[in-house]
Amino acid sequence: SGPLFEPFRLGDLTLPNRIVMAPLTRNRAAPGNVPGPLAAEYYAQRASAGLLISEASQVVPEGQGYEATPGIHAPEQIAGWRTVTDAVHARGGRIFLQLWHVGRISHVALQPGGQPPVAPSAIRAATKTFVGGRFVDTSEPRALDIGEIPGIVEGFRRGAANAIAAGFDGVEVHAANGYLIDQFLRDSTNRRTDAYGGSIENRARLLLEVLEAVVKEVGGARLGIRVSPVSPGNDIADSDPQALFGWLVPRIDAIGPAYLHVIEGFTGLERDHGQPFDYGAMRRAFRGAFIVNNGYTRDLATEAVAEGRADLVAFGRAFIANPDLVERLRRGAPLNEPDRKTFYGGDAHGYTDYPALQTEPA
Ligand SMILES: C=C(C(=O)O)c1ccccc1
């Protein structure tokens, strides 16, 4: 039934197909930023994916930027995630957790002690976040002191260790979409004059330190990285993304992660957005698995895998609305349309109540 349904070896895992559930923020965590009561059901419903990647989960309290996103830094959060991984494994699934720190994409109301969000430099993002049921302007951040950076790296390492303790099969470092690590990578947001700013090598230092710490903790087989080379979302830009990633990818490759997950174009919008980017060069510079994402259809995904441009294809919105996306793609069945009004926040509606295809009567 086609290239998307060939098994694939990812680290120590055998994925039964090439279809990945992309990380999706759903803002349904319970108080204490614990996974919500429906999270286990939501992920278990989608366990037929080759690989599930969880919603982004903050590694430290100041890494939270939106209401009701789960953490992976407190014991009760680890316990909450354990119910999710147990439910996915009981259905024969495999799941990675996405490790997150939002940096400046936050608001003082979400910050411990109402402090300013942290960032590489004190440059406010021209964007909004969601607090108290309303969209509000992100707050003015403060620049991290160089002495605080080891604490950020430790936060990611600890989060990775906590994710494995919670039963995850691996972790994905979130280096995309204008969040903290991406803010360090780009010269529009990183104006530091110390060893973490200026040259590409300096701007990439935090990411590589995080990857080194996490790979030491969990091993390359259980490590993935997500990047978005040219997406402008969350008010991010760079003067030369091709040079940045041309320098970066061989060094990511040398650390030996199982996969590189690449968002093509503008996250959630057009794939051919703005400046052209040579994704093929990235694919050729990386020896691990290559996951592509953003607006893929069954045909586009089949072509990408058949032509060797990707090993795996991640689907976001399609997985929100189709718990049995794998079966629907296998059959070429029509897909449920996602309801954008219930993407962020709420209850079971638009979360665990999307229908699967009726299986033929036995
Ligand atoms: C973690 C997110 C990302 O990577 O874009 C996110 C956060 C809030 C809403 C949608 C997506």
GROMACS .gro file of C-alpha atoms and ligand atoms in nm, residues 23-27 55-56 66 69 98 100 102 174 176-177 179 226 234 263 267 344, ligand 1:
model
   32
   23PRO     CA    1   0.398   1.816   1.814
   24LEU     CA    2   0.073   2.009   1.871
   25THR     CA    3   0.006   2.260   2.146
   26ARG     CA    4  -0.350   2.207   2.273
   27ASN     CA    5  -0.351   2.418   2.595
   55GLU     CA    6   0.291   1.872   2.244
   56ALA     CA    7   0.573   2.104   2.349
   66TYR     CA    8   0.101   3.010   2.692
   69THR     CA    9   0.082   2.394   2.852
   98GLN     CA   10   0.910   1.766   2.275
  100TRP     CA   11   1.048   2.337   2.508
  102VAL     CA   12   0.964   2.970   2.490
  174HIS     CA   13   1.242   2.225   2.009
  176ALA     CA   14   1.209   2.593   1.585
  177ASN     CA   15   0.935   2.853   1.556
  179TYR     CA   16   1.126   3.006   2.072
  226ARG     CA   17   1.306   2.025   1.527
  234ASN     CA   18   0.675   3.452   1.640
  263ILE     CA   19   0.933   2.250   0.905
  267THR     CA   20   0.479   2.700   1.002
  344TYR     CA   21  -0.632   2.570   2.173
  363LIG     C1   22   0.474   2.508   2.035
  363LIG     C2   23   0.421   2.572   1.931
  363LIG     C3   24   0.499   2.578   1.803
  363LIG     O1   25   0.600   2.509   1.792
  363LIG     O2   26   0.458   2.653   1.712
  363LIG     C4   27   0.287   2.637   1.938
  363LIG     C5   28   0.254   2.714   2.049
  363LIG     C6   29   0.129   2.774   2.056
  363LIG     C7   30   0.036   2.759   1.953
  363LIG     C8   31   0.072   2.683   1.841
  363LIG     C9   32   0.197   2.622   1.832
   0.00000   0.00000   0.00000
